[in-house]
Short mmCIF file of C-alpha atoms and ligand atoms in Angstrom, two decimals:
data_model
loop_
_atom_site.label_atom_id
_atom_site.label_comp_id
_atom_site.label_asym_id
_atom_site.label_seq_id
_atom_site.Cartn_x
_atom_site.Cartn_y
_atom_site.Cartn_z
CA UNK A 1 29.41 15.07 -23.22
CA UNK A 2 27.09 12.55 -21.60
CA UNK A 3 23.45 13.07 -22.48
CA UNK A 4 20.89 12.37 -19.81
CA UNK A 5 18.94 9.29 -20.83
CA UNK A 6 15.26 9.83 -21.34
CA UNK A 7 13.14 7.92 -18.86
CA UNK A 8 10.82 5.38 -20.48
CA UNK A 9 7.34 6.40 -19.37
CA UNK A 10 5.41 3.88 -21.42
CA UNK A 11 3.33 1.18 -19.76
CA UNK A 12 5.26 -2.08 -19.32
CA UNK A 13 3.95 -5.01 -21.41
CA UNK A 14 1.28 -7.20 -19.85
CA UNK A 15 2.70 -10.29 -18.13
CA UNK A 16 1.12 -13.63 -18.95
CA UNK A 17 -1.99 -14.29 -16.88
CA UNK A 18 -1.58 -15.83 -13.45
CA UNK A 19 -2.89 -19.40 -13.11
CA UNK A 20 -5.21 -18.34 -10.26
CA UNK A 21 -6.83 -14.96 -9.49
CA UNK A 22 -5.06 -12.72 -6.98
CA UNK A 23 -5.83 -9.50 -5.06
CA UNK A 24 -3.56 -6.46 -5.33
CA UNK A 25 -4.07 -5.42 -1.71
CA UNK A 26 -2.60 -1.92 -1.93
CA UNK A 27 -2.87 0.44 -4.88
CA UNK A 28 -3.55 4.13 -5.48
CA UNK A 29 -5.77 4.25 -8.55
CA UNK A 30 -6.50 7.97 -8.12
CA UNK A 31 -2.85 8.62 -8.99
CA UNK A 32 -2.70 6.51 -12.14
CA UNK A 33 -6.19 7.08 -13.48
CA UNK A 34 -5.95 10.84 -13.29
CA UNK A 35 -2.35 11.99 -13.07
CA UNK A 36 0.52 10.65 -15.12
CA UNK A 37 3.79 12.08 -16.35
CA UNK A 38 3.70 13.73 -19.78
CA UNK A 39 3.77 11.41 -22.71
CA UNK A 40 1.94 8.53 -21.10
CA UNK A 41 -1.67 7.77 -21.81
CA UNK A 42 -4.06 7.89 -18.88
CA UNK A 43 -6.35 4.87 -18.62
CA UNK A 44 -9.68 5.10 -16.84
CA UNK A 45 -10.34 3.12 -13.65
CA UNK A 46 -12.40 0.65 -15.72
CA UNK A 47 -9.45 0.19 -18.10
CA UNK A 48 -7.04 -0.41 -15.20
CA UNK A 49 -9.45 -2.97 -13.78
CA UNK A 50 -9.75 -4.71 -17.16
CA UNK A 51 -5.96 -4.80 -17.73
CA UNK A 52 -5.47 -6.18 -14.25
CA UNK A 53 -8.15 -8.83 -14.75
CA UNK A 54 -6.46 -10.02 -17.96
CA UNK A 55 -3.26 -10.58 -15.94
CA UNK A 56 -5.14 -12.50 -13.23
CA UNK A 57 -5.37 -9.62 -10.76
CA UNK A 58 -9.13 -9.73 -10.42
CA UNK A 59 -9.62 -7.60 -7.31
CA UNK A 60 -7.91 -4.63 -5.70
CA UNK A 61 -7.78 -2.69 -2.44
CA UNK A 62 -7.86 0.99 -3.38
CA UNK A 63 -6.05 3.12 -0.78
CA UNK A 64 -7.02 6.76 -0.28
CA UNK A 65 -4.69 8.33 2.28
CA UNK A 66 -5.38 12.03 2.18
CA UNK A 67 -8.81 13.65 2.42
CA UNK A 68 -9.42 14.14 -1.33
CA UNK A 69 -8.22 10.58 -2.10
CA UNK A 70 -10.29 9.12 0.73
CA UNK A 71 -13.43 10.84 -0.59
CA UNK A 72 -12.61 9.56 -4.10
CA UNK A 73 -12.10 6.04 -2.70
CA UNK A 74 -15.47 6.19 -0.92
CA UNK A 75 -17.13 6.82 -4.30
CA UNK A 76 -15.09 4.58 -6.60
CA UNK A 77 -15.48 1.39 -4.55
CA UNK A 78 -19.27 1.74 -4.87
CA UNK A 79 -18.97 1.91 -8.67
CA UNK A 80 -16.58 -0.98 -9.33
CA UNK A 81 -17.34 -4.42 -7.86
CA UNK A 82 -13.65 -5.40 -8.23
CA UNK A 83 -12.62 -2.78 -5.65
CA UNK A 84 -12.79 -2.38 -1.91
CA UNK A 85 -11.18 0.51 -0.09
CA UNK A 86 -8.79 1.56 2.64
CA UNK A 87 -8.83 5.11 4.01
CA UNK A 88 -6.57 7.06 6.37
CA UNK A 89 -4.50 10.18 6.83
CA UNK A 90 -0.99 9.23 5.63
CA UNK A 91 1.86 9.66 8.15
CA UNK A 92 3.34 12.40 5.96
CA UNK A 93 -0.01 14.21 5.90
CA UNK A 94 -0.51 14.10 9.67
CA UNK A 95 2.00 16.89 10.51
CA UNK A 96 0.46 19.11 7.84
CA UNK A 97 -3.01 18.70 9.35
CA UNK A 98 -1.54 19.24 12.80
CA UNK A 99 -0.18 22.58 11.60
CA UNK A 100 3.41 21.60 12.24
CA UNK A 101 5.65 23.45 9.81
CA UNK A 102 7.81 20.59 8.75
CA UNK A 103 8.04 19.20 5.24
CA UNK A 104 5.47 18.66 2.56
CA UNK A 105 5.05 15.39 0.63
CA UNK A 106 7.79 16.52 -1.79
CA UNK A 107 10.36 17.00 1.00
CA UNK A 108 10.17 20.82 0.76
CA UNK A 109 8.57 23.20 3.27
CA UNK A 110 4.81 22.94 2.85
CA UNK A 111 3.05 25.42 0.63
CA UNK A 112 -0.02 27.18 2.04
CA UNK A 113 -2.18 24.71 0.09
CA UNK A 114 -0.39 21.78 1.72
CA UNK A 115 -1.11 23.13 5.19
CA UNK A 116 -4.68 22.01 4.51
CA UNK A 117 -6.46 24.20 7.04
CA UNK A 118 -8.16 21.12 8.49
CA UNK A 119 -6.96 20.00 11.92
CA UNK A 120 -5.71 16.46 12.48
CA UNK A 121 -8.61 15.44 14.75
CA UNK A 122 -11.11 16.80 12.26
CA UNK A 123 -9.37 15.02 9.37
CA UNK A 124 -9.38 11.67 11.20
CA UNK A 125 -13.03 12.21 12.13
CA UNK A 126 -13.86 12.50 8.42
CA UNK A 127 -11.90 9.28 7.72
CA UNK A 128 -13.91 7.57 10.47
CA UNK A 129 -17.18 8.83 8.99
CA UNK A 130 -16.26 7.52 5.53
CA UNK A 131 -15.29 4.12 6.95
CA UNK A 132 -18.50 3.91 9.03
CA UNK A 133 -20.72 4.89 6.15
CA UNK A 134 -19.49 2.45 3.51
CA UNK A 135 -19.27 -1.32 4.02
CA UNK A 136 -16.88 -1.57 1.08
CA UNK A 137 -14.22 0.25 3.09
CA UNK A 138 -12.44 -2.76 4.55
CA UNK A 139 -9.25 -1.29 6.03
CA UNK A 140 -7.84 1.73 7.80
CA UNK A 141 -4.64 2.66 6.04
CA UNK A 142 -2.11 3.54 5.20
CA UNK A 143 -1.08 4.84 8.60
CA UNK A 144 2.10 4.45 10.63
CA UNK A 145 5.41 6.25 10.89
CA UNK A 146 7.76 7.76 8.30
CA UNK A 147 11.12 9.00 9.53
CA UNK A 148 12.37 9.35 5.95
CA UNK A 149 10.13 12.29 5.08
CA UNK A 150 9.24 13.72 8.47
CA UNK A 151 11.67 15.39 10.86
CA UNK A 152 11.55 15.73 14.63
CA UNK A 153 8.84 18.42 14.59
CA UNK A 154 6.35 16.14 12.85
CA UNK A 155 6.88 12.99 14.86
CA UNK A 156 4.46 13.76 17.67
CA UNK A 157 1.71 14.36 15.10
CA UNK A 158 2.57 11.11 13.28
CA UNK A 159 2.50 9.18 16.52
CA UNK A 160 -0.85 10.66 17.59
CA UNK A 161 -2.29 9.99 14.14
CA UNK A 162 -1.06 6.38 14.07
CA UNK A 163 -2.54 5.69 17.50
CA UNK A 164 -5.89 7.21 16.54
CA UNK A 165 -5.99 5.06 13.38
CA UNK A 166 -5.16 1.90 15.35
CA UNK A 167 -8.03 2.67 17.72
CA UNK A 168 -10.37 3.32 14.79
CA UNK A 169 -9.51 0.02 13.06
CA UNK A 170 -10.23 -1.83 16.30
CA UNK A 171 -13.46 0.03 16.96
CA UNK A 172 -14.79 -0.70 13.47
CA UNK A 173 -13.37 -4.23 13.26
CA UNK A 174 -11.41 -3.35 10.11
CA UNK A 175 -7.95 -4.42 8.97
CA UNK A 176 -5.04 -2.00 9.51
CA UNK A 177 -2.54 -1.23 6.75
CA UNK A 178 0.75 0.04 8.14
CA UNK A 179 3.18 2.38 6.39
CA UNK A 180 6.63 1.95 7.96
CA UNK A 181 9.43 3.88 6.31
CA UNK A 182 12.72 3.90 8.23
CA UNK A 183 10.63 3.57 11.38
CA UNK A 184 10.60 -0.12 12.36
CA UNK A 185 11.30 0.44 16.07
CA UNK A 186 8.76 3.25 16.42
CA UNK A 187 6.03 1.27 14.67
CA UNK A 188 6.65 -1.90 16.69
CA UNK A 189 6.79 0.07 19.97
CA UNK A 190 3.42 1.71 19.31
CA UNK A 191 1.82 -1.59 18.30
CA UNK A 192 3.17 -3.19 21.46
CA UNK A 193 1.92 -0.35 23.64
CA UNK A 194 -1.57 -0.01 22.12
CA UNK A 195 -2.16 -3.56 20.87
CA UNK A 196 -2.52 -4.27 17.16
CA UNK A 197 -5.92 -4.80 15.49
CA UNK A 198 -6.79 -8.43 14.83
CA UNK A 199 -5.85 -8.13 11.14
CA UNK A 200 -2.71 -6.03 10.76
CA UNK A 201 -0.86 -5.73 7.44
CA UNK A 202 2.61 -4.30 6.93
CA UNK A 203 2.15 -2.68 3.53
CA UNK A 204 5.29 -2.77 1.35
CA UNK A 205 7.17 -4.67 4.04
CA UNK A 206 10.73 -3.36 4.25
CA UNK A 207 12.16 -5.00 7.37
CA UNK A 208 14.82 -7.67 7.63
CA UNK A 209 14.49 -11.39 8.27
CA UNK A 210 14.41 -10.96 12.04
CA UNK A 211 11.63 -8.38 11.90
CA UNK A 212 9.68 -10.55 9.43
CA UNK A 213 9.79 -13.44 11.90
CA UNK A 214 8.74 -11.19 14.75
CA UNK A 215 5.75 -9.86 12.77
CA UNK A 216 4.75 -13.34 11.61
CA UNK A 217 4.89 -14.61 15.21
CA UNK A 218 2.39 -11.88 16.16
CA UNK A 219 0.01 -13.20 13.50
CA UNK A 220 0.45 -10.10 11.31
CA UNK A 221 0.46 -10.10 7.52
CA UNK A 222 3.35 -8.98 5.34
CA UNK A 223 2.57 -7.45 1.98
CA UNK A 224 5.32 -7.46 -0.64
CA UNK A 225 5.62 -4.92 -3.45
CA UNK A 226 8.00 -4.36 -6.39
CA UNK A 227 11.18 -3.97 -4.28
CA UNK A 228 11.19 -7.72 -3.54
CA UNK A 229 11.99 -8.21 -7.26
CA UNK A 230 14.96 -5.78 -7.32
CA UNK A 231 18.35 -7.48 -7.79
CA UNK A 232 19.98 -5.75 -4.82
CA UNK A 233 17.28 -6.76 -2.32
CA UNK A 234 18.50 -10.18 -1.14
CA UNK A 235 17.72 -9.11 2.43
CA UNK A 236 14.08 -8.49 1.58
CA UNK A 237 13.84 -11.86 -0.15
CA UNK A 238 15.33 -13.47 2.98
CA UNK A 239 12.58 -11.73 4.97
CA UNK A 240 9.93 -13.13 2.60
CA UNK A 241 11.43 -16.61 2.92
CA UNK A 242 11.11 -16.37 6.73
CA UNK A 243 7.32 -15.77 6.65
CA UNK A 244 4.76 -18.59 6.37
CA UNK A 245 3.13 -18.39 2.92
CA UNK A 246 -0.25 -18.09 4.69
CA UNK A 247 0.74 -14.63 5.98
CA UNK A 248 2.03 -13.22 2.68
CA UNK A 249 0.14 -10.68 0.56
CA UNK A 250 1.03 -8.98 -2.74
CA UNK A 251 0.61 -5.35 -3.81
CA UNK A 252 1.75 -2.84 -6.40
CA UNK A 253 1.59 0.41 -4.37
CA UNK A 254 1.06 1.97 -7.81
CA UNK A 255 2.11 4.53 -8.94
CA UNK A 256 5.35 3.73 -7.09
CA UNK A 257 7.70 0.74 -6.94
CA UNK A 258 7.28 -0.81 -10.39
CA UNK A 259 8.75 -4.34 -10.28
CA UNK A 260 11.91 -5.42 -12.09
CA UNK A 261 12.63 -5.30 -15.05
CA UNK A 262 10.30 -2.30 -15.47
CA UNK A 263 11.63 -0.14 -12.65
CA UNK A 264 11.15 3.57 -13.34
CA UNK A 265 8.20 3.01 -15.69
CA UNK A 266 4.57 3.56 -14.62
CA UNK A 267 3.06 0.99 -12.29
CA UNK A 268 -0.49 -0.37 -12.17
CA UNK A 269 -2.29 -3.34 -10.57
CA UNK A 270 -1.67 -5.71 -13.54
CA UNK A 271 2.04 -5.68 -12.64
CA UNK A 272 1.33 -7.41 -9.32
CA UNK A 273 1.51 -10.53 -11.51
CA UNK A 274 5.26 -9.90 -11.96
CA UNK A 275 5.80 -9.65 -8.20
CA UNK A 276 3.74 -12.82 -7.65
CA UNK A 277 6.28 -14.79 -9.71
CA UNK A 278 9.07 -13.66 -7.38
CA UNK A 279 6.98 -14.51 -4.31
CA UNK A 280 6.41 -18.04 -5.61
CA UNK A 281 10.07 -18.63 -6.42
CA UNK A 282 11.33 -17.23 -3.08
CA UNK A 283 8.77 -19.31 -1.20
CA UNK A 284 9.76 -22.32 -3.35
CA UNK A 285 6.21 -23.21 -4.35
CA UNK A 286 4.51 -23.33 -7.74
CA UNK A 287 3.03 -20.08 -9.02
CA UNK A 288 -0.46 -21.57 -8.73
CA UNK A 289 0.09 -22.58 -5.10
CA UNK A 290 1.39 -19.11 -4.23
CA UNK A 291 -1.56 -17.43 -5.97
CA UNK A 292 -4.12 -19.66 -4.26
CA UNK A 293 -2.59 -18.93 -0.85
CA UNK A 294 -2.42 -15.15 -1.40
CA UNK A 295 -6.03 -15.10 -2.57
CA UNK A 296 -7.29 -17.02 0.47
CA UNK A 297 -5.31 -14.76 2.81
CA UNK A 298 -6.51 -11.56 1.10
CA UNK A 299 -10.14 -12.56 1.64
CA UNK A 300 -9.42 -13.49 5.27
CA UNK A 301 -7.97 -10.04 5.87
CA UNK A 302 -10.45 -7.88 3.95
CA UNK A 303 -13.56 -10.09 3.82
CA UNK A 304 -15.37 -11.34 0.72
CA UNK A 305 -16.18 -9.13 -2.24
ZN1 ZN B 401 0.72 3.33 -0.57
#
């Protein structure tokens, strides 16, 4: 009888330090500093920042994309000089705020608690207030479209939410971080119709080479996460190869998408160093050159901190 193999939930070993400091431009510290699967130790935010720094990831963009996480982000970026923030209502949260009985974040019908009891307009208004009131919030995100988790009933709410977030990023002169899961056409159509903010980032880019070229031609930024290191993802590496290095960013999207060879284990900003090595080799530049370019671009997109 085959026994199910236990998943290794220990933290992957620290990679050797990058030769030049780099920004992890998309991470969810509230998930890894407070909630972890059983058996793993839970570092504090300060410990995550210190571990990341030792690996050469000296700064991070903390993304809070539901109301509790956005409020937490508002506070934490004031306490830690290494952090700036992005806030939004996630595309999978939008239908819940809109009161559409669709699916919750876990793919099941939403529980009463997940229906939130706060309307979509009201939720986005709170996001706007947080962004207006804190100059360390540097991006609106993650927002966009998700056809993987959300069925037909939720799409109108997602679309309305995405458009409102685009307008907010433009109004406040902030960068936009886009979540696009199985929704390339929808995302591109809305950007074409409404006009993208000046600094637009595809977080965890998942398109093909053709889409990468199209986005790069628009002057948008493509952020690569752990999947670009996975053996099966030659198509994603081809997409990365098609983008000028000056439009490439790196992220962990922790707690998800831990890079190879640590897939399935917990993820944290220090592991962006592993993904940076893949970015350098795919772009056929030295690791130092890749790091320097990503750092310059990160500060162009989010401003100095
Ligand atoms: Zn994310």
